[in-house]
mmCIF file of C-alpha atoms in Angstrom:
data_model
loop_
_atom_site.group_PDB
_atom_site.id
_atom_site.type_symbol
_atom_site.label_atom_id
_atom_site.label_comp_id
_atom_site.label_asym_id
_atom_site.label_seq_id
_atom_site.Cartn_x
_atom_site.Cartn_y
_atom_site.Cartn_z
ATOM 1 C CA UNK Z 1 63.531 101.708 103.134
ATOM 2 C CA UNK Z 2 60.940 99.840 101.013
ATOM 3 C CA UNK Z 3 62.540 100.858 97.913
ATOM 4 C CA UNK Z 4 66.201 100.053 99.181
ATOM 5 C CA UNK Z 5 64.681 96.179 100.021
ATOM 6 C CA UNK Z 6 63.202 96.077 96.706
ATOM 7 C CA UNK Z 7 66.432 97.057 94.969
ATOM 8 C CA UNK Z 8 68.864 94.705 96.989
ATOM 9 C CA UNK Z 9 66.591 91.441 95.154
ATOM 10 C CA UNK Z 10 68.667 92.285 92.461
ATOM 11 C CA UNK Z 11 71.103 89.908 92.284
ATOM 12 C CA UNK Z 12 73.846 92.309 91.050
ATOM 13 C CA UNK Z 13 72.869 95.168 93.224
ATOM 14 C CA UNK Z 14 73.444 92.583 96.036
ATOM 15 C CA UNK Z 15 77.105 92.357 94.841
ATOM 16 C CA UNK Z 16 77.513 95.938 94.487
ATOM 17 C CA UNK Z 17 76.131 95.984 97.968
ATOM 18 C CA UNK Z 18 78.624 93.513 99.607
ATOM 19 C CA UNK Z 19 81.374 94.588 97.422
ATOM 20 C CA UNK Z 20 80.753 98.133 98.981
ATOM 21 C CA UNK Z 21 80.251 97.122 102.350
ATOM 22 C CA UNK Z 22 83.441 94.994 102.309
ATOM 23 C CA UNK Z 23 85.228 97.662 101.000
ATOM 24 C CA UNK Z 24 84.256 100.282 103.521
ATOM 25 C CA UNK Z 25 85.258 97.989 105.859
ATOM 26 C CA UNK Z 26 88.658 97.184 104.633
ATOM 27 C CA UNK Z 27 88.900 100.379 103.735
ATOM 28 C CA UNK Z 28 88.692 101.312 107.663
ATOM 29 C CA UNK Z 29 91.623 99.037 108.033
ATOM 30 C CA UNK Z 30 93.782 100.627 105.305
ATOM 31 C CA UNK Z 31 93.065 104.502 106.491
ATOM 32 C CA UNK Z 32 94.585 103.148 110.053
ATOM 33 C CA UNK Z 33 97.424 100.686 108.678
ATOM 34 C CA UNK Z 34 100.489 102.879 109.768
ATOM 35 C CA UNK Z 35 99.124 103.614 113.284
ATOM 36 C CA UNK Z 36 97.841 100.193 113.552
ATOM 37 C CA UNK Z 37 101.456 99.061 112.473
ATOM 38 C CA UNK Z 38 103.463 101.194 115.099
ATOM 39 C CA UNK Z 39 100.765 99.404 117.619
ATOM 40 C CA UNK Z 40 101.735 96.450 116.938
ATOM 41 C CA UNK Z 41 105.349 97.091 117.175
ATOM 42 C CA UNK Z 42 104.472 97.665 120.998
ATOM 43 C CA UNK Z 43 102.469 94.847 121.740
ATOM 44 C CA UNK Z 44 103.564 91.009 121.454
ATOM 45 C CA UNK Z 45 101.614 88.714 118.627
ATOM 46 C CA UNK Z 46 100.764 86.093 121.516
ATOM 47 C CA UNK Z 47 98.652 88.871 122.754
ATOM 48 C CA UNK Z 48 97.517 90.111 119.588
ATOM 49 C CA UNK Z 49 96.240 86.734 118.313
ATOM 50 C CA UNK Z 50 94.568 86.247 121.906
ATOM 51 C CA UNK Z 51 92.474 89.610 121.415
ATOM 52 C CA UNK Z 52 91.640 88.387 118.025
ATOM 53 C CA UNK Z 53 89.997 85.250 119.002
ATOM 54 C CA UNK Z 54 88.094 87.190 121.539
ATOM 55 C CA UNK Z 55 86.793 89.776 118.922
ATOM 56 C CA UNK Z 56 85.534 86.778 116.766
ATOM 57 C CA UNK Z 57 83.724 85.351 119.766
ATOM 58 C CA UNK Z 58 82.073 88.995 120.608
ATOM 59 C CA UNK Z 59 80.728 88.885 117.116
ATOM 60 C CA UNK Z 60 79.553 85.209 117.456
ATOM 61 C CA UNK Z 61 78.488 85.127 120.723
ATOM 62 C CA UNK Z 62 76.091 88.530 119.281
ATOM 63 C CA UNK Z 63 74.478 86.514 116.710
ATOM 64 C CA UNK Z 64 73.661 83.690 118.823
ATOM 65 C CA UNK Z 65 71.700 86.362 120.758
ATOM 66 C CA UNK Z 66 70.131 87.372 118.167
ATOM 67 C CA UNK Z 67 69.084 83.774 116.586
ATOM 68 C CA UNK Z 68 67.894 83.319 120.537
ATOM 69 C CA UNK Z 69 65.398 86.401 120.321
ATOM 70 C CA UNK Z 70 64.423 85.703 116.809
ATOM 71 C CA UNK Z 71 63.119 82.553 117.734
ATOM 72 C CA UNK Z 72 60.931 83.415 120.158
ATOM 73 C CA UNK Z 73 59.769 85.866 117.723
ATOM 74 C CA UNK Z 74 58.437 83.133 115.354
ATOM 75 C CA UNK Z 75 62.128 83.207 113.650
ATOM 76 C CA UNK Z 76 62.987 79.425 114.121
ATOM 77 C CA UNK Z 77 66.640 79.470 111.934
ATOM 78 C CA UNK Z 78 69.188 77.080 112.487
ATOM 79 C CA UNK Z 79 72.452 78.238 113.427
ATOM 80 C CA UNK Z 80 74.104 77.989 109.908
ATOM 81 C CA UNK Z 81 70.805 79.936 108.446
ATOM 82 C CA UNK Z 82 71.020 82.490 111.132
ATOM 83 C CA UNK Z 83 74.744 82.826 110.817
ATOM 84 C CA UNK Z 84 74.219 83.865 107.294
ATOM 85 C CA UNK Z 85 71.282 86.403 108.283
ATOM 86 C CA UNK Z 86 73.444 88.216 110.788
ATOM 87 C CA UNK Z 87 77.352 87.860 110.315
ATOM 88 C CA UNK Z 88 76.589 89.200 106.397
ATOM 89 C CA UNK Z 89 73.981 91.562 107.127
ATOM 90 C CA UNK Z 90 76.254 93.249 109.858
ATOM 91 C CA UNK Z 91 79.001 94.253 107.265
ATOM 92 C CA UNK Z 92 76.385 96.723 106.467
ATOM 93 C CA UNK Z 93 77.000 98.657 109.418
ATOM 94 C CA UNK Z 94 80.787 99.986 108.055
ATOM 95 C CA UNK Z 95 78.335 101.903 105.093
ATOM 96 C CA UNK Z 96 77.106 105.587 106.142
ATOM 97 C CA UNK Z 97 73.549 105.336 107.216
ATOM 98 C CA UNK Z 98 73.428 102.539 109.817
ATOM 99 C CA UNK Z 99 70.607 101.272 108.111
ATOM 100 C CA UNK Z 100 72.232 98.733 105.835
ATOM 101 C CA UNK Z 101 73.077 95.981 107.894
ATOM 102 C CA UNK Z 102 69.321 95.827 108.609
ATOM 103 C CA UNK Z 103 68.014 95.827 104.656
ATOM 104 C CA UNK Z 104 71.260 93.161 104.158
ATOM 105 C CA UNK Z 105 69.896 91.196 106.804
ATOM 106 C CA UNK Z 106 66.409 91.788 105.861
ATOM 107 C CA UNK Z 107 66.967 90.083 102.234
ATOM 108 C CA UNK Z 108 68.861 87.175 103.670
ATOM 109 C CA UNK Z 109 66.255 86.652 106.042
ATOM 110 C CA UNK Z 110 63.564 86.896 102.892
ATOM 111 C CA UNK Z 111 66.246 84.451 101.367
ATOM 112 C CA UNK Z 112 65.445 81.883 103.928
ATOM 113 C CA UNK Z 113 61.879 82.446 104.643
ATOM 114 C CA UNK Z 114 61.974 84.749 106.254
ATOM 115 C CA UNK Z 115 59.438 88.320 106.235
ATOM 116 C CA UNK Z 116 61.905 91.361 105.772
ATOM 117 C CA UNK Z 117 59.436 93.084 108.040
ATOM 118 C CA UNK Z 118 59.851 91.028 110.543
ATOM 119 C CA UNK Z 119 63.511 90.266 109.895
ATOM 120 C CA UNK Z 120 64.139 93.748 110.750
ATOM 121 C CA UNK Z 121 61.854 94.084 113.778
ATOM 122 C CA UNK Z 122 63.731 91.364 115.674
ATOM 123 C CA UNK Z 123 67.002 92.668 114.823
ATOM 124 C CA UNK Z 124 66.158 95.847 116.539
ATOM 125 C CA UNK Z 125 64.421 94.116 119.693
ATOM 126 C CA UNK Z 126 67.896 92.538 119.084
ATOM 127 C CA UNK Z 127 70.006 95.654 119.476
ATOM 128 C CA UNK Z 128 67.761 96.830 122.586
ATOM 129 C CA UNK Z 129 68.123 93.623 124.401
ATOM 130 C CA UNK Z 130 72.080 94.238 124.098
ATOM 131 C CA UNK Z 131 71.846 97.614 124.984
ATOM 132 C CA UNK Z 132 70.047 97.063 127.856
ATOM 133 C CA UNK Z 133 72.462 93.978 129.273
ATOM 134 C CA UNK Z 134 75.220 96.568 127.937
ATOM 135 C CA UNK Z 135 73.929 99.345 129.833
ATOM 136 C CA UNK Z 136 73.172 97.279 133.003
ATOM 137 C CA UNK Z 137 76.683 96.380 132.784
ATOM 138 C CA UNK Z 138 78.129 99.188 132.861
ATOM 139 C CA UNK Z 139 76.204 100.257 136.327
ATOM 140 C CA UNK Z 140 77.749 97.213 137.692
ATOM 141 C CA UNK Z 141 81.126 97.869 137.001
ATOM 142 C CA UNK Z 142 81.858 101.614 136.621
ATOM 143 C CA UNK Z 143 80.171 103.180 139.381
ATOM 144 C CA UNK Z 144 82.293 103.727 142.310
ATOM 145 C CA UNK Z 145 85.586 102.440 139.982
ATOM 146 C CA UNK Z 146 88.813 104.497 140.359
ATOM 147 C CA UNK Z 147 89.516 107.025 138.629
ATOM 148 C CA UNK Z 148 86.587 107.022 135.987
ATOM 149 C CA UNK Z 149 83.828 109.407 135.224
ATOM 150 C CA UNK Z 150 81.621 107.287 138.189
ATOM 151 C CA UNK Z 151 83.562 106.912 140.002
ATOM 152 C CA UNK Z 152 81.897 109.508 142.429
ATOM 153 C CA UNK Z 153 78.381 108.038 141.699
ATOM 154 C CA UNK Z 154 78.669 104.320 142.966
ATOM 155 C CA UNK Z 155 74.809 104.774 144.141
ATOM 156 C CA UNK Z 156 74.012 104.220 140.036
ATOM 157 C CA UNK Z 157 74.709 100.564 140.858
ATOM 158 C CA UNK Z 158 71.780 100.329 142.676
ATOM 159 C CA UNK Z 159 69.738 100.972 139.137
ATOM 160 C CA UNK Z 160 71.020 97.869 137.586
ATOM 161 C CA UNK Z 161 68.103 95.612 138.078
ATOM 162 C CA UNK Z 162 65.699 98.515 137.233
ATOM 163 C CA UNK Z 163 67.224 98.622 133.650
ATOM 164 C CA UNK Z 164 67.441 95.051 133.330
ATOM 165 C CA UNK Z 165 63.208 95.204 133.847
ATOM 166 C CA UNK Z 166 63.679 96.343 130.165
ATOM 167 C CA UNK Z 167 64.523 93.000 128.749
ATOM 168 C CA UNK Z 168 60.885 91.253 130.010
ATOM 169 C CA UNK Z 169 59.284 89.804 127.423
ATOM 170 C CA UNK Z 170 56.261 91.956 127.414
ATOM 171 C CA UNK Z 171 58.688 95.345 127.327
ATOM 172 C CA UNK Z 172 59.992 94.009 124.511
ATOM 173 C CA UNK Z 173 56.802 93.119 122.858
ATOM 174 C CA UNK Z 174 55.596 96.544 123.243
ATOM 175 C CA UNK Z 175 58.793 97.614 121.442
ATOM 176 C CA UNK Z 176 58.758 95.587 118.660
ATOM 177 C CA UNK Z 177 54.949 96.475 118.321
ATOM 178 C CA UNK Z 178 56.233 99.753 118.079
ATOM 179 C CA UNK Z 179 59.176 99.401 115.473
ATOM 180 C CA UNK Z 180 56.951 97.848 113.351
ATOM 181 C CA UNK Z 181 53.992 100.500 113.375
ATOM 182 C CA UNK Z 182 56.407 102.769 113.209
ATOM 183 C CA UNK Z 183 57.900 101.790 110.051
ATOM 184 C CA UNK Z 184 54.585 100.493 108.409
ATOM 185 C CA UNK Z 185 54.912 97.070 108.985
ATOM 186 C CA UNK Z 186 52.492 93.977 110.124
ATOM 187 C CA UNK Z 187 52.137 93.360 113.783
ATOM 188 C CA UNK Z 188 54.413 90.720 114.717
ATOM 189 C CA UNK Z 189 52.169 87.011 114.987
ATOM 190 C CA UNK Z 190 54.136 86.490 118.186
ATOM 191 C CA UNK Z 191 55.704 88.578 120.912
ATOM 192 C CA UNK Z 192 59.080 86.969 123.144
ATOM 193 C CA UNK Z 193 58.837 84.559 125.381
ATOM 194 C CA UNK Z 194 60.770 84.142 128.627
ATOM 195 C CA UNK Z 195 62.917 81.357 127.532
ATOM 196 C CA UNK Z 196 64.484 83.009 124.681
ATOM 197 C CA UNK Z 197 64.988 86.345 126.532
ATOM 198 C CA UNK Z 198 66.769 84.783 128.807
ATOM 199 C CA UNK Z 199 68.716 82.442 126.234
ATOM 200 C CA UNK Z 200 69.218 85.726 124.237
ATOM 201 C CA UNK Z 201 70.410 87.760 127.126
ATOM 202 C CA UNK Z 202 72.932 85.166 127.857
ATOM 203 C CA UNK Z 203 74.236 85.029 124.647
ATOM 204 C CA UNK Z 204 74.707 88.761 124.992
ATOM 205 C CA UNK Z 205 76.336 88.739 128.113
ATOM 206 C CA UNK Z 206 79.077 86.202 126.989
ATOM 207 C CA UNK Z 207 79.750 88.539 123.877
ATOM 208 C CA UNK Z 208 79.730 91.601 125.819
ATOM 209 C CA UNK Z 209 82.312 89.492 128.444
ATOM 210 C CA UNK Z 210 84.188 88.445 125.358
ATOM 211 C CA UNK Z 211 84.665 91.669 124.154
ATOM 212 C CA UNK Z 212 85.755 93.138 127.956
ATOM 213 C CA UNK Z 213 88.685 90.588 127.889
ATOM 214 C CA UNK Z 214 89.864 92.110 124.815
ATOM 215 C CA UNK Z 215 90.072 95.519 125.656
ATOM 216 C CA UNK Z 216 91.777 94.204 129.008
ATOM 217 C CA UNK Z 217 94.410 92.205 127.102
ATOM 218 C CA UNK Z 218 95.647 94.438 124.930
ATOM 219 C CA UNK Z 219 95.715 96.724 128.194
ATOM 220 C CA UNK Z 220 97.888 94.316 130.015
ATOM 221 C CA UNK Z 221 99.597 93.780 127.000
ATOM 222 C CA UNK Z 222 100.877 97.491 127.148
ATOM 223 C CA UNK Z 223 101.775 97.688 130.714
ATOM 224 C CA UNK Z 224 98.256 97.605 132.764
ATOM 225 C CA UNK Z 225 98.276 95.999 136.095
ATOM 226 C CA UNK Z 226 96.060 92.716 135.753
ATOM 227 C CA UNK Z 227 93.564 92.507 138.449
ATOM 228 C CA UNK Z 228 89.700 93.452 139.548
ATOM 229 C CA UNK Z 229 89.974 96.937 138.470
ATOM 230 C CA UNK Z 230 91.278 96.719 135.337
ATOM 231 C CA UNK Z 231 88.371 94.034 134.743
ATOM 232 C CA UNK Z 232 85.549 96.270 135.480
ATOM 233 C CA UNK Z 233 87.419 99.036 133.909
ATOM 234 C CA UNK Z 234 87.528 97.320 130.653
ATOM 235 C CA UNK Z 235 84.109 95.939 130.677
ATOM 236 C CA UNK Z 236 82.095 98.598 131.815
ATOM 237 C CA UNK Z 237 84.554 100.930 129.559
ATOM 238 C CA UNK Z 238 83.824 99.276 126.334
ATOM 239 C CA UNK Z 239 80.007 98.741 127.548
ATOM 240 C CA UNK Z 240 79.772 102.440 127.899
ATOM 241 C CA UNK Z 241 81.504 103.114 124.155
ATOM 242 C CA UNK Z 242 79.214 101.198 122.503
ATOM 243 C CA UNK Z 243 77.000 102.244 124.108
ATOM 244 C CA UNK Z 244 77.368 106.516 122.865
ATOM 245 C CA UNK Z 245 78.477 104.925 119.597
ATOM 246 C CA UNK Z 246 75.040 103.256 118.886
ATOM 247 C CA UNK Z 247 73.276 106.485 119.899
ATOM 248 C CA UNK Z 248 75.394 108.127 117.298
ATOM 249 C CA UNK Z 249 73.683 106.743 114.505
ATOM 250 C CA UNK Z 250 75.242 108.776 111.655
ATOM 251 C CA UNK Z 251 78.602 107.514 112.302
ATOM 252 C CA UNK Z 252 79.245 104.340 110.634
ATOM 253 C CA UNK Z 253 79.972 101.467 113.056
ATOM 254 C CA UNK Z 254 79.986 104.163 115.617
ATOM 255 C CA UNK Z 255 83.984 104.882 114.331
ATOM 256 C CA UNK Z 256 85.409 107.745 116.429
ATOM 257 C CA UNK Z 257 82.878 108.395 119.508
ATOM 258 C CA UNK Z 258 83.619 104.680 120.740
ATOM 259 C CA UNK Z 259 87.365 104.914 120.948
ATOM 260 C CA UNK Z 260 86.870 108.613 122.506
ATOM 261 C CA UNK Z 261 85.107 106.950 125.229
ATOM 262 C CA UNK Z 262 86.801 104.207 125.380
ATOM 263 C CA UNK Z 263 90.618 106.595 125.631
ATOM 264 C CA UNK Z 264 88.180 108.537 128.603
ATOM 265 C CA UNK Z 265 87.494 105.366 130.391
ATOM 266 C CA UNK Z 266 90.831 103.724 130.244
ATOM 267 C CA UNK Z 267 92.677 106.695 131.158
ATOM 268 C CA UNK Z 268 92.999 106.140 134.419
ATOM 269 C CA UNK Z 269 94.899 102.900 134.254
ATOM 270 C CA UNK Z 270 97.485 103.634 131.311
ATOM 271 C CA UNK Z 271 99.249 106.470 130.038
ATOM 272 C CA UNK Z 272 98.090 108.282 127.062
ATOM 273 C CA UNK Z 273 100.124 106.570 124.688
ATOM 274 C CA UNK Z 274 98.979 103.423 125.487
ATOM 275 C CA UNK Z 275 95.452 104.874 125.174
ATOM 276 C CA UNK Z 276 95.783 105.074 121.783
ATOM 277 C CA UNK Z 277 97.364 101.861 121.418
ATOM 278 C CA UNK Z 278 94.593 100.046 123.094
ATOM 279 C CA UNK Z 279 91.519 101.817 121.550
ATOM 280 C CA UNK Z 280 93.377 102.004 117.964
ATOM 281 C CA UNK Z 281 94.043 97.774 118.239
ATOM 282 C CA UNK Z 282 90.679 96.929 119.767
ATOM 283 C CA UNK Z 283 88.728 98.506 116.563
ATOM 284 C CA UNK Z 284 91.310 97.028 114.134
ATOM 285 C CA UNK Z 285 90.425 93.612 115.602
ATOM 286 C CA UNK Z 286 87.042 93.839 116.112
ATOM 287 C CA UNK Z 287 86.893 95.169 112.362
ATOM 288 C CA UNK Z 288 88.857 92.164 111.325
ATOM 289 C CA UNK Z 289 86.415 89.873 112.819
ATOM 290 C CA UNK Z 290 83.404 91.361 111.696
ATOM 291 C CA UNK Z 291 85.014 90.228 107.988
ATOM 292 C CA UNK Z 292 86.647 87.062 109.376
ATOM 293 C CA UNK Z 293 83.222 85.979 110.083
ATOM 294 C CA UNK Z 294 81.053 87.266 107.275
ATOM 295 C CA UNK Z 295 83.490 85.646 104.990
ATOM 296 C CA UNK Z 296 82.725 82.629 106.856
ATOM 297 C CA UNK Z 297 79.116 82.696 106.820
ATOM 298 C CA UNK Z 298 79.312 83.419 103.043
ATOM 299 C CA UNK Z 299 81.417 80.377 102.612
ATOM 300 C CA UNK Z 300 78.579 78.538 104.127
ATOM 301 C CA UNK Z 301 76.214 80.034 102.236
ATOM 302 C CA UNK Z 302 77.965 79.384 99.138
ATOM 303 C CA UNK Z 303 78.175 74.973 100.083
ATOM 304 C CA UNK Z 304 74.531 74.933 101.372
ATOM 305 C CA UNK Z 305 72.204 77.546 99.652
ATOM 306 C CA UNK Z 306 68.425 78.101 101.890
ATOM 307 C CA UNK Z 307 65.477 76.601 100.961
ATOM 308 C CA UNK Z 308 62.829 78.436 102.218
ATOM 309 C CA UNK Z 309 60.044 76.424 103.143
ATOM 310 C CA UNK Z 310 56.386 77.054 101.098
ATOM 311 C CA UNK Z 311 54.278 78.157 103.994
ATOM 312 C CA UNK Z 312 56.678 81.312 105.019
ATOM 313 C CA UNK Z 313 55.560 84.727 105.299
ATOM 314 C CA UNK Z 314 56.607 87.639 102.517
ATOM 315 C CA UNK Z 315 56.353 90.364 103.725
#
């Protein structure tokens, strides 16, 4: 990983880099453009553009969780800096390895003053703190829901707040303690505090919320019945996806095991035709965003380069 960091300095390996990372995920797009196309035919733009917005604010909504946890973490950026850091570095994650999005963040970061080291450590406390408000919601919304794989096991409900313990600052402490001995890094100089847990948590909530809606309105949009059950069926269903897809770590952006879960989840509620129309749309969009808003961030990046300040740490 060392060696990778040292590499990306290079000015034009960081082209390369992004040039390949854009192009895996366009590439994505391009593989799925006919299926993605007789989608479309079946579902109205209004509702299209609707689950579009919502994608972009998942994405957001995930880096201002982020910025909230790597603050506490002695990470103060400002939200165009941490923009940058995140929305660019996450592109990454469409290249084989799942690594990349953390060395593409890791150099930003190091941009901007920014240890890589530590970069990379709150980035993962990051991703736990998500899975963890992930996971919890999917105990409050699946168990005991019609027609899904809990349904017959509404008791797991009850675990909820037990997972959530996960997200107290001195858990995650321990963890990023961990990541970084792990990986041969410097202890951290500080460990999360409760206020930007909670901020962080949040954040994460809203994007995993965000990100419910638009799995439930390209449902509707395809013939679901609006209501409660669709709701929990659409948050706790994408939840869970993301959930197996992050485990996964060798598929890139978790592509394939997300929308199998998601199909299994939604099932239920829509034929299987719609199925596929759903879970085909919802990574198109969410794909689209992911660009839509590292294009963004480079654009801002591009009017108002960092300045790092003297004093930061190297590392």
């Amino acid at each position: 990983m060392l060696r990778a960091l040292d590499l990306l300095r290079s000015p034009w390996a960081r082209r390369g880099f992004l040039l390949a990372a854009v192009a895996a995920a366009v590439l994505a797009l391009v593989v799925e453009r006919e299926a993605a196309g007789r989608a479309l035919d079946q579902v109205s733009w209004s509702f299209v553009a609707l689950a579009l917005g919502l994608s972009v604010l998942n994405v957001l909504f995930a880096a201002l969780s982020w910025r909230a946890v790597a603050g506490g973490l002695g990470v103060p950026l400002g939200v165009r800096d941490a923009a940058v850091v995140y929305l660019v570095g996450q592109v990454g994650k469409y290249l084989p390895g799942s690594v990349w999005n953390l060395l593409a963040s890791a150099e930003l970061g190091r941009d901007r003053g920014v240890g890589r080291r530590l970069t990379v450590g709150t980035l993962l406390v990051g991703v736990l703190l998500s899975a963890v408000v992930g996971g919890a919601l999917v105990l409050v919304t699946l168990p005991g829901a019609r027609g899904t794989p809990l349904e017959p096991h509404g008791w797991l409900v009850l675990l909820a707040p037990v997972v959530l313990l996960l997200v107290l600052p001195p858990v995650l402490g321990r963890v990023l303690e961990l990541a970084l001995r792990v990986t041969g890094q410097a202890p951290a100089r500080r460990r999360p505090d409760a206020g930007s847990v909670a901020a962080g948590s949040a954040w994460s909530l809203a994007s995993w919320v965000a990100i419910g809606l638009q799995v439930l309105v390209l449902a509707v949009a395809v013939g679901a019945q609006p209501g409660v059950p669709l709701l929990r069926t659409s948050l706790g269903g994408y939840a869970l996806a993301w959930l197996v897809g992050t485990v996964l770590v060798f598929l890139p952006a978790g592509v394939g095991a997300r929308e199998a879960v998601l199909a299994l989840v939604l099932a239920p509620v829509l034929d299987a035709g719609a199925v596929l129309v759903v879970v085909l749309l919802s990574r198109v969009l969410l794909t689209l965003a992911d660009l839509l808003a590292a294009g963004s961030a480079m654009l801002v990046q591009r009017w108002w380069p960092p300045q790092p300040t003297p004093r930061s740490r190297r590392r």
